[in-house]
Amino acid sequence: MPLLAELEALPRTGCLPTARRETKLRSLMEKVVIIGSGCAGLTAALYTARANLRPVVLTGRQPGGLLTTTTVVENYPGFPDGIDGYELMVRLQKQAERFGAQVRFGSVEAVDLSRQPFALTVDGEPLAAETIIIATGASHRHLGLESEHKLENKGVTYCATCDGALPPFRNQPLVVVGGGDSACEEALYLTRFGSIVYLVHRRDTLRASKIMAGRALAHAKIKPVWGSVVTEVLGLEQDKVTGVRLKNVKTGTATALDCAGLFIAIGLIPNTHLFKGVIEMDETGYIIPREGTATNVRGVFAAGDCVDKVYRQAVTAAGLGCAAAIEAERYLAAKNE
Ligand SMILES: Cc1cc2nc3c(=O)[nH]c(=O)nc-3n(C[C@H](O)[C@H](O)[C@H](O)COP(=O)(O)OP(=O)(O)OC[C@H]3O[C@@H](n4cnc5c(N)ncnc54)[C@H](O)[C@@H]3O)c2cc1C
C-alpha cells in the first residue's frame, strides 16, 4: 500500500500509532530527497553528495530535464564549442553519482509535508526525507499542432535566448507567437539575428506591459500580425521549418508566411501542482522562496525553473540547485547539532 494511504489509515492520536508511523518512516528515511533531475536537481545532487549526504534524486518522467530535448547548448559556461544537451546532462549525472548521489527513476505522486520526516509516494512506493529539494522545472505551453511536434528542434523552439543565435536562424525571417512580456522579449532578442521578426498574436493588442509592448512595436524589424493564430507549421517534407499557415480569427482567412524559425512564447506551466496549498506559490504556480531557496515549510527548498520565471536558463537553474544544496546541508547540520 502506498505510504500516504497507509499513514492515513493509522489513527492520528495515541502513542502506539504515532510511534508506528515514526518507526515506519525512520526506516525509509533519506537525509535529502531531490525531486527532479534537470540542471537544478542534479547540481543540488552534486553538492549534497559531496557533503556526504547521499542524496536520492527522483528523475520524474524526463530524466535529465528539459535540456535533454535540445541538440546544441552554446551558452553553458565551459564549453567553447557548445555541447549536446543530452550529453551535458549525462555528464552532470555521472559527476553527482561519483560522489554518492543515488539517481532513481520515478515520479513523485504525493507528498505529506505536514510533519517530520516528510513522506513521499514515488510510483506507489513510500519514501521519507529529512529535507526535500523541489526541482521540478516548468513545462512550455505548446500550440498543440502535430506539425509543431514533428518539427520541434528543426526550427520550432520555445526559447529564443537558447536557440536564437543558431546558424539556421541568421538573416532569416522568424515568427514569434504570443502577446505577453516573454513574447516581446523573445521578439526583441531575435531582431539581432533574423532579417525580420513577425509577432503573431491572436488579439489586436499585446498583453505585455506597456513598456515591453512599446519597445517591441517601435522596433523597425518587428512586424505584428494581429488577430491571427498558427494553424500549421510548414516544412514537413524538407524536415525543417519553412513557414507557418495562419488563420485570421475574425475573418477565418488563411494565409501563409515564410520563415525559418517558429518561436513559441505562449507561457510556461511550473510543475508544482503536487505542492499546491502547502508550499507558497504565486497565482501562476511559481514557488515563492522565503529566504534564499527556503520555502515556507522548514526543511523544504526549491530551485530552478519551478521558482524562476525570469531567467529560465540552464546555468541559473544549476546555480539555484547549488544554493538549495548548501542551504539544505546547513539546515541539517543545525537540526542535528
Ligand atoms: C528546447 C530547449 C532548449 C533549451 N536550450 C537552452 C540552452 O541552450 N541554454 C540554456 O541555458 N537553457 C536552455 N533551455 C532552458 C533549460 O533547459 C532550462 O532552463 C533548465 O532545464 C531548467 O532546469 P530545471 O532543473 O529547473 O528544470 P528541468 O530541466 O525542466 O527539469 C525538471 C525535472 O523535474 C522532473 N519532475 C517533474 N515533475 C516531477 C515529479 N512529480 N517527480 C519527480 N520528478 C519530476 C522532470 O522529470 C525533470 O527531470 C532550453 C529549453 C528548451 C525547452
Short mmCIF file of C-alpha atoms and ligand atoms in Angstrom, two decimals:
data_model
loop_
_atom_site.label_atom_id
_atom_site.label_comp_id
_atom_site.label_asym_id
_atom_site.label_seq_id
_atom_site.Cartn_x
_atom_site.Cartn_y
_atom_site.Cartn_z
CA MET A 1 0.00 0.00 0.00
CA PRO A 2 1.36 3.49 -0.71
CA LEU A 3 2.85 5.13 2.33
CA LEU A 4 0.50 8.08 2.48
CA ALA A 5 -2.55 5.83 2.33
CA GLU A 6 -1.03 3.57 4.96
CA LEU A 7 -0.35 6.52 7.23
CA GLU A 8 -3.81 7.94 6.65
CA ALA A 9 -5.21 4.63 7.86
CA LEU A 10 -3.41 4.98 11.19
CA PRO A 11 -5.29 6.91 13.88
CA ARG A 12 -3.65 10.31 14.43
CA THR A 13 -3.85 10.14 18.23
CA GLY A 14 -2.48 7.75 20.79
CA CYS A 15 1.08 6.64 21.49
CA LEU A 16 1.18 3.41 19.59
CA PRO A 17 0.09 4.61 16.12
CA THR A 18 2.28 7.70 16.38
CA ALA A 19 5.22 5.53 17.33
CA ARG A 20 4.42 3.12 14.49
CA ARG A 21 4.30 5.98 12.00
CA GLU A 22 7.62 7.29 13.24
CA THR A 23 9.26 3.87 13.14
CA LYS A 24 7.99 3.14 9.65
CA LEU A 25 9.12 6.49 8.33
CA ARG A 26 12.51 6.41 10.03
CA SER A 27 13.24 3.03 8.43
CA LEU A 28 12.69 4.60 5.00
CA MET A 29 14.34 7.89 5.69
CA GLU A 30 16.85 9.62 3.45
CA LYS A 31 18.64 12.77 4.52
CA VAL A 32 18.00 14.58 1.25
CA VAL A 33 15.48 13.77 -1.46
CA ILE A 34 15.67 15.82 -4.63
CA ILE A 35 12.57 15.86 -6.81
CA GLY A 36 13.69 16.39 -10.40
CA SER A 37 16.79 15.53 -12.40
CA GLY A 38 17.31 18.63 -14.56
CA CYS A 39 20.11 21.16 -14.15
CA ALA A 40 18.79 22.29 -10.77
CA GLY A 41 18.17 18.81 -9.36
CA LEU A 42 21.43 17.24 -10.50
CA THR A 43 23.51 20.23 -9.38
CA ALA A 44 21.83 20.02 -5.97
CA ALA A 45 22.69 16.30 -6.03
CA LEU A 46 26.34 17.02 -6.82
CA TYR A 47 26.68 19.44 -3.92
CA THR A 48 24.78 17.37 -1.34
CA ALA A 49 26.64 14.23 -2.45
CA ARG A 50 29.97 15.98 -1.95
CA ALA A 51 28.73 16.87 1.54
CA ASN A 52 28.33 13.11 2.18
CA LEU A 53 24.55 13.31 2.40
CA ARG A 54 23.96 10.54 -0.19
CA PRO A 55 21.01 12.36 -1.79
CA VAL A 56 18.28 10.47 -3.61
CA VAL A 57 17.35 12.08 -6.93
CA LEU A 58 13.95 11.20 -8.36
CA THR A 59 14.12 11.64 -12.11
CA GLY A 60 10.47 12.12 -12.96
CA ARG A 61 9.31 11.27 -16.46
CA GLN A 62 12.07 13.29 -18.07
CA PRO A 63 15.43 12.10 -16.74
CA GLY A 64 17.94 14.91 -17.28
CA GLY A 65 15.19 17.50 -17.60
CA LEU A 66 14.35 19.91 -20.40
CA LEU A 67 17.87 20.33 -21.67
CA THR A 68 17.89 16.75 -22.96
CA THR A 69 15.36 17.86 -25.58
CA THR A 70 17.79 20.21 -27.29
CA THR A 71 20.74 19.47 -29.51
CA VAL A 72 23.43 22.06 -29.04
CA VAL A 73 23.79 24.20 -25.92
CA GLU A 74 26.06 27.11 -26.73
CA ASN A 75 25.72 29.23 -23.60
CA TYR A 76 26.60 26.85 -20.78
CA PRO A 77 29.94 28.08 -19.38
CA GLY A 78 32.98 25.93 -20.02
CA PHE A 79 32.09 24.55 -23.45
CA PRO A 80 33.60 26.86 -26.08
CA ASP A 81 32.33 24.64 -28.92
CA GLY A 82 28.93 24.08 -27.35
CA ILE A 83 27.71 20.74 -26.02
CA ASP A 84 24.82 18.44 -26.84
CA GLY A 85 22.10 18.97 -24.21
CA TYR A 86 21.65 15.25 -23.56
CA GLU A 87 25.40 14.74 -23.17
CA LEU A 88 25.67 17.64 -20.73
CA MET A 89 23.02 16.09 -18.51
CA VAL A 90 24.55 12.60 -18.67
CA ARG A 91 27.87 14.11 -17.61
CA LEU A 92 26.24 16.02 -14.77
CA GLN A 93 24.50 12.86 -13.55
CA LYS A 94 27.78 10.89 -13.63
CA GLN A 95 29.53 13.69 -11.75
CA ALA A 96 26.89 13.59 -8.99
CA GLU A 97 26.92 9.77 -8.84
CA ARG A 98 30.69 9.75 -8.49
CA PHE A 99 30.24 11.35 -5.07
CA GLY A 100 27.40 9.07 -3.97
CA ALA A 101 24.18 10.54 -5.39
CA GLN A 102 21.52 7.85 -5.89
CA VAL A 103 19.57 8.58 -9.06
CA ARG A 104 16.28 6.66 -9.16
CA PHE A 105 13.80 6.56 -11.99
CA GLY A 106 10.42 7.54 -10.60
CA SER A 107 7.83 10.26 -10.24
CA VAL A 108 6.55 11.69 -7.01
CA GLU A 109 2.79 11.26 -6.87
CA ALA A 110 2.05 12.68 -3.43
CA VAL A 111 3.79 14.39 -0.54
CA ASP A 112 2.98 14.95 3.10
CA LEU A 113 5.00 17.90 4.35
CA SER A 114 2.95 18.44 7.49
CA ARG A 115 5.31 16.55 9.79
CA GLN A 116 8.90 15.40 10.01
CA PRO A 117 10.13 13.25 8.46
CA PHE A 118 8.43 14.26 5.23
CA ALA A 119 6.59 11.44 3.45
CA LEU A 120 6.57 10.91 -0.31
CA THR A 121 4.89 8.40 -2.59
CA VAL A 122 7.04 7.56 -5.59
CA ASP A 123 5.28 5.43 -8.20
CA GLY A 124 3.27 3.87 -5.40
CA GLU A 125 6.26 3.23 -3.16
CA PRO A 126 6.92 5.03 0.11
CA LEU A 127 9.94 7.19 0.83
CA ALA A 128 10.75 9.54 3.68
CA ALA A 129 13.07 12.52 3.84
CA GLU A 130 14.59 14.84 6.37
CA THR A 131 14.91 17.54 3.72
CA ILE A 132 13.44 17.91 0.27
CA ILE A 133 14.70 19.97 -2.64
CA ILE A 134 11.98 20.66 -5.19
CA ALA A 135 13.48 20.98 -8.67
CA THR A 136 10.56 20.02 -10.84
CA GLY A 137 11.03 22.68 -13.53
CA ALA A 138 8.34 24.15 -15.75
CA SER A 139 6.76 22.95 -18.97
CA HIS A 140 6.33 25.12 -22.06
CA ARG A 141 2.83 25.57 -23.33
CA HIS A 142 2.54 24.12 -26.82
CA LEU A 143 0.24 25.15 -29.64
CA GLY A 144 -0.86 21.53 -29.82
CA LEU A 145 -0.27 21.04 -33.55
CA GLU A 146 1.06 17.79 -34.96
CA SER A 147 3.38 19.68 -37.33
CA GLU A 148 4.72 21.68 -34.35
CA HIS A 149 5.60 18.47 -32.57
CA LYS A 150 7.22 16.93 -35.67
CA LEU A 151 9.39 20.00 -36.34
CA GLU A 152 10.48 20.62 -32.74
CA ASN A 153 14.22 21.37 -32.77
CA LYS A 154 14.02 21.62 -36.55
CA GLY A 155 13.05 25.26 -36.47
CA VAL A 156 10.32 25.08 -33.84
CA THR A 157 11.63 26.22 -30.49
CA TYR A 158 10.41 27.54 -27.15
CA CYS A 159 13.45 29.58 -26.15
CA ALA A 160 14.93 32.46 -28.15
CA THR A 161 17.79 33.03 -25.70
CA CYS A 162 18.75 29.39 -26.10
CA ASP A 163 18.36 28.95 -29.84
CA GLY A 164 18.10 32.38 -31.48
CA ALA A 165 21.77 32.63 -32.35
CA LEU A 166 21.90 29.25 -34.10
CA PRO A 167 23.01 29.38 -37.77
CA PRO A 168 19.66 28.37 -39.38
CA PHE A 169 18.01 31.48 -37.95
CA ARG A 170 20.61 34.04 -39.02
CA ASN A 171 19.37 36.67 -41.51
CA GLN A 172 16.15 34.72 -42.00
CA PRO A 173 12.52 35.71 -41.37
CA LEU A 174 11.38 34.45 -37.96
CA VAL A 175 8.00 34.13 -36.30
CA VAL A 176 7.25 34.60 -32.61
CA VAL A 177 3.84 33.51 -31.32
CA GLY A 178 2.46 35.21 -28.22
CA GLY A 179 1.44 38.57 -26.86
CA GLY A 180 2.89 38.77 -23.36
CA ASP A 181 6.16 40.13 -21.96
CA SER A 182 8.02 36.93 -22.86
CA ALA A 183 6.90 37.08 -26.48
CA CYS A 184 8.02 40.73 -26.72
CA GLU A 185 11.36 39.91 -25.12
CA GLU A 186 11.88 36.96 -27.44
CA ALA A 187 10.98 39.07 -30.48
CA LEU A 188 13.34 41.88 -29.44
CA TYR A 189 16.15 39.42 -28.81
CA LEU A 190 15.62 37.80 -32.20
CA THR A 191 15.98 41.13 -34.03
CA ARG A 192 19.75 40.65 -33.55
CA PHE A 193 19.70 37.56 -35.74
CA GLY A 194 16.66 37.45 -38.01
CA SER A 195 16.07 39.57 -41.10
CA ILE A 196 12.54 40.33 -39.85
CA VAL A 197 10.56 39.10 -36.85
CA TYR A 198 6.81 38.59 -37.19
CA LEU A 199 4.97 38.77 -33.89
CA VAL A 200 1.81 36.72 -34.30
CA HIS A 201 -0.89 37.35 -31.72
CA ARG A 202 -4.50 36.23 -31.55
CA ARG A 203 -5.73 39.64 -30.32
CA ASP A 204 -5.41 43.15 -31.70
CA THR A 205 -3.31 44.45 -28.82
CA LEU A 206 -0.46 42.93 -26.85
CA ARG A 207 -0.99 41.63 -23.32
CA ALA A 208 2.55 42.67 -22.40
CA SER A 209 3.41 45.54 -20.06
CA LYS A 210 3.25 48.95 -21.73
CA ILE A 211 6.99 49.37 -21.73
CA MET A 212 7.69 45.97 -23.32
CA ALA A 213 4.90 46.29 -25.85
CA GLY A 214 6.09 49.81 -26.74
CA ARG A 215 9.65 48.64 -27.26
CA ALA A 216 8.63 45.71 -29.41
CA LEU A 217 6.23 47.66 -31.59
CA ALA A 218 8.69 50.51 -32.06
CA HIS A 219 11.39 48.21 -33.38
CA ALA A 220 11.93 48.50 -37.12
CA LYS A 221 12.49 44.75 -37.53
CA ILE A 222 9.37 43.62 -35.64
CA LYS A 223 6.15 43.35 -37.63
CA PRO A 224 2.98 42.48 -35.69
CA VAL A 225 0.46 40.13 -37.25
CA TRP A 226 -2.73 40.86 -35.34
CA GLY A 227 -5.78 38.71 -34.79
CA SER A 228 -4.10 35.58 -36.10
CA VAL A 229 -3.28 32.07 -34.96
CA VAL A 230 -0.85 29.49 -36.33
CA THR A 231 -2.80 26.52 -37.66
CA GLU A 232 0.10 24.59 -39.20
CA VAL A 233 3.88 24.64 -39.29
CA LEU A 234 5.13 24.18 -42.84
CA GLY A 235 8.22 22.27 -43.90
CA LEU A 236 7.49 18.64 -43.02
CA GLU A 237 8.77 17.47 -46.41
CA GLN A 238 12.02 19.40 -46.04
CA ASP A 239 12.29 18.24 -42.40
CA LYS A 240 12.77 21.85 -41.24
CA VAL A 241 10.54 24.86 -40.74
CA THR A 242 9.91 26.78 -43.96
CA GLY A 243 6.85 28.77 -42.90
CA VAL A 244 3.60 28.83 -40.99
CA ARG A 245 -0.03 28.77 -42.03
CA LEU A 246 -2.09 31.43 -40.28
CA LYS A 247 -5.79 31.93 -39.76
CA ASN A 248 -7.34 35.30 -39.09
CA VAL A 249 -9.59 34.73 -36.08
CA LYS A 250 -12.20 37.29 -37.23
CA THR A 251 -12.47 36.59 -40.94
CA GLY A 252 -11.27 32.97 -40.98
CA THR A 253 -8.97 33.83 -43.90
CA ALA A 254 -5.97 31.52 -44.25
CA THR A 255 -2.57 32.86 -45.29
CA ALA A 256 0.99 31.51 -45.32
CA LEU A 257 4.09 33.23 -44.03
CA ASP A 258 7.63 32.15 -44.93
CA CYS A 259 10.04 31.78 -42.03
CA ALA A 260 13.00 29.67 -40.92
CA GLY A 261 12.11 29.61 -37.25
CA LEU A 262 8.97 29.48 -35.12
CA PHE A 263 9.49 30.68 -31.55
CA ILE A 264 6.53 29.81 -29.37
CA ALA A 265 6.19 32.08 -26.34
CA ILE A 266 2.71 31.46 -25.02
CA GLY A 267 3.76 30.72 -21.46
CA LEU A 268 5.10 28.15 -19.09
CA ILE A 269 3.40 25.97 -16.53
CA PRO A 270 5.51 25.32 -13.42
CA ASN A 271 5.39 21.65 -12.40
CA THR A 272 4.28 22.43 -8.86
CA HIS A 273 0.71 21.08 -8.64
CA LEU A 274 1.88 18.46 -6.10
CA PHE A 275 2.63 21.17 -3.58
CA LYS A 276 -0.43 23.35 -4.10
CA GLY A 277 -1.92 24.61 -0.85
CA VAL A 278 1.16 23.63 1.14
CA ILE A 279 4.13 25.40 -0.43
CA GLU A 280 3.63 29.12 -1.05
CA MET A 281 3.35 29.93 -4.72
CA ASP A 282 2.10 32.79 -6.86
CA GLU A 283 -1.13 32.69 -8.84
CA THR A 284 0.63 31.07 -11.80
CA GLY A 285 2.16 28.28 -9.71
CA TYR A 286 5.74 29.50 -9.31
CA ILE A 287 7.10 28.71 -5.86
CA ILE A 288 7.83 31.82 -3.79
CA PRO A 289 11.03 31.35 -1.81
CA ARG A 290 11.20 32.92 1.65
CA GLU A 291 14.94 33.40 2.08
CA GLY A 292 17.41 32.16 -0.48
CA THR A 293 15.90 28.89 -1.69
CA ALA A 294 13.99 28.08 1.52
CA THR A 295 10.23 27.71 1.21
CA ASN A 296 7.57 28.39 3.83
CA VAL A 297 7.97 24.78 5.05
CA ARG A 298 11.14 24.37 7.11
CA GLY A 299 13.39 21.75 5.56
CA VAL A 300 11.89 22.13 2.06
CA PHE A 301 13.90 24.06 -0.51
CA ALA A 302 13.15 24.88 -4.14
CA ALA A 303 15.40 25.57 -7.12
CA GLY A 304 15.39 26.04 -10.88
CA ASP A 305 12.61 26.86 -13.29
CA CYS A 306 9.86 25.97 -10.80
CA VAL A 307 10.92 29.08 -8.89
CA ASP A 308 12.39 31.29 -11.59
CA LYS A 309 10.08 32.84 -14.14
CA VAL A 310 12.57 35.47 -15.24
CA TYR A 311 15.85 33.90 -16.40
CA ARG A 312 14.93 30.25 -17.16
CA GLN A 313 18.39 29.17 -18.18
CA ALA A 314 20.39 26.02 -17.52
CA VAL A 315 23.11 27.93 -15.73
CA THR A 316 20.69 29.84 -13.47
CA ALA A 317 18.86 26.59 -12.64
CA ALA A 318 22.21 24.96 -11.80
CA GLY A 319 23.11 27.99 -9.65
CA LEU A 320 19.87 27.75 -7.71
CA GLY A 321 20.40 23.98 -7.32
CA CYS A 322 23.79 24.70 -5.78
CA ALA A 323 22.26 27.28 -3.42
CA ALA A 324 19.47 24.89 -2.35
CA ALA A 325 22.00 22.14 -1.64
CA ILE A 326 24.15 24.39 0.55
CA GLU A 327 21.08 25.62 2.42
CA ALA A 328 19.76 22.06 2.91
CA GLU A 329 23.15 20.99 4.23
CA ARG A 330 23.22 23.90 6.71
CA TYR A 331 19.67 23.18 7.78
CA LEU A 332 20.55 19.53 8.51
CA ALA A 333 23.71 20.49 10.35
CA ALA A 334 21.81 22.93 12.59
CA LYS A 335 18.95 20.45 13.16
CA ASN A 336 21.20 17.59 14.14
CA GLU A 337 23.60 19.63 16.30
C1 LIG B 1 14.32 23.15 -26.44
C2 LIG B 1 15.00 23.83 -25.28
C3 LIG B 1 16.28 24.30 -25.44
C4 LIG B 1 16.93 24.94 -24.39
N1 LIG B 1 18.20 25.36 -24.59
C5 LIG B 1 18.84 26.00 -23.60
C6 LIG B 1 20.16 26.49 -23.80
O1 LIG B 1 20.72 26.37 -24.88
N2 LIG B 1 20.75 27.11 -22.76
C7 LIG B 1 20.14 27.29 -21.55
O2 LIG B 1 20.75 27.85 -20.64
N3 LIG B 1 18.88 26.85 -21.34
C8 LIG B 1 18.22 26.22 -22.32
N4 LIG B 1 16.94 25.80 -22.13
C9 LIG B 1 16.30 26.04 -20.83
C10 LIG B 1 16.77 24.97 -19.81
O3 LIG B 1 16.54 23.69 -20.36
C11 LIG B 1 16.01 25.12 -18.50
O4 LIG B 1 16.16 26.43 -18.00
C12 LIG B 1 16.56 24.13 -17.47
O5 LIG B 1 16.43 22.81 -17.96
C13 LIG B 1 15.80 24.24 -16.15
O6 LIG B 1 16.29 23.26 -15.30
P1 LIG B 1 15.41 22.69 -14.09
O7 LIG B 1 16.27 21.68 -13.42
O8 LIG B 1 14.87 23.80 -13.28
O9 LIG B 1 14.14 22.01 -14.75
P2 LIG B 1 14.01 20.89 -15.86
O10 LIG B 1 15.19 20.76 -16.71
O11 LIG B 1 12.69 21.18 -16.52
O12 LIG B 1 13.87 19.54 -15.02
C14 LIG B 1 12.74 19.27 -14.26
C15 LIG B 1 12.87 17.85 -13.74
O13 LIG B 1 11.83 17.61 -12.82
C16 LIG B 1 11.33 16.30 -13.06
N5 LIG B 1 9.99 16.23 -12.47
C17 LIG B 1 8.89 16.97 -12.76
N6 LIG B 1 7.85 16.54 -12.01
C18 LIG B 1 8.31 15.53 -11.23
C19 LIG B 1 7.73 14.67 -10.26
N7 LIG B 1 6.43 14.74 -9.92
N8 LIG B 1 8.50 13.71 -9.67
C20 LIG B 1 9.83 13.62 -9.99
N9 LIG B 1 10.43 14.41 -10.90
C21 LIG B 1 9.67 15.33 -11.51
C22 LIG B 1 11.40 16.16 -14.56
O14 LIG B 1 11.32 14.80 -14.97
C23 LIG B 1 12.77 16.77 -14.81
O15 LIG B 1 13.77 15.82 -14.60
C24 LIG B 1 16.26 25.15 -23.15
C25 LIG B 1 14.97 24.67 -23.00
C26 LIG B 1 14.33 24.02 -24.05
C27 LIG B 1 12.96 23.50 -23.87
#
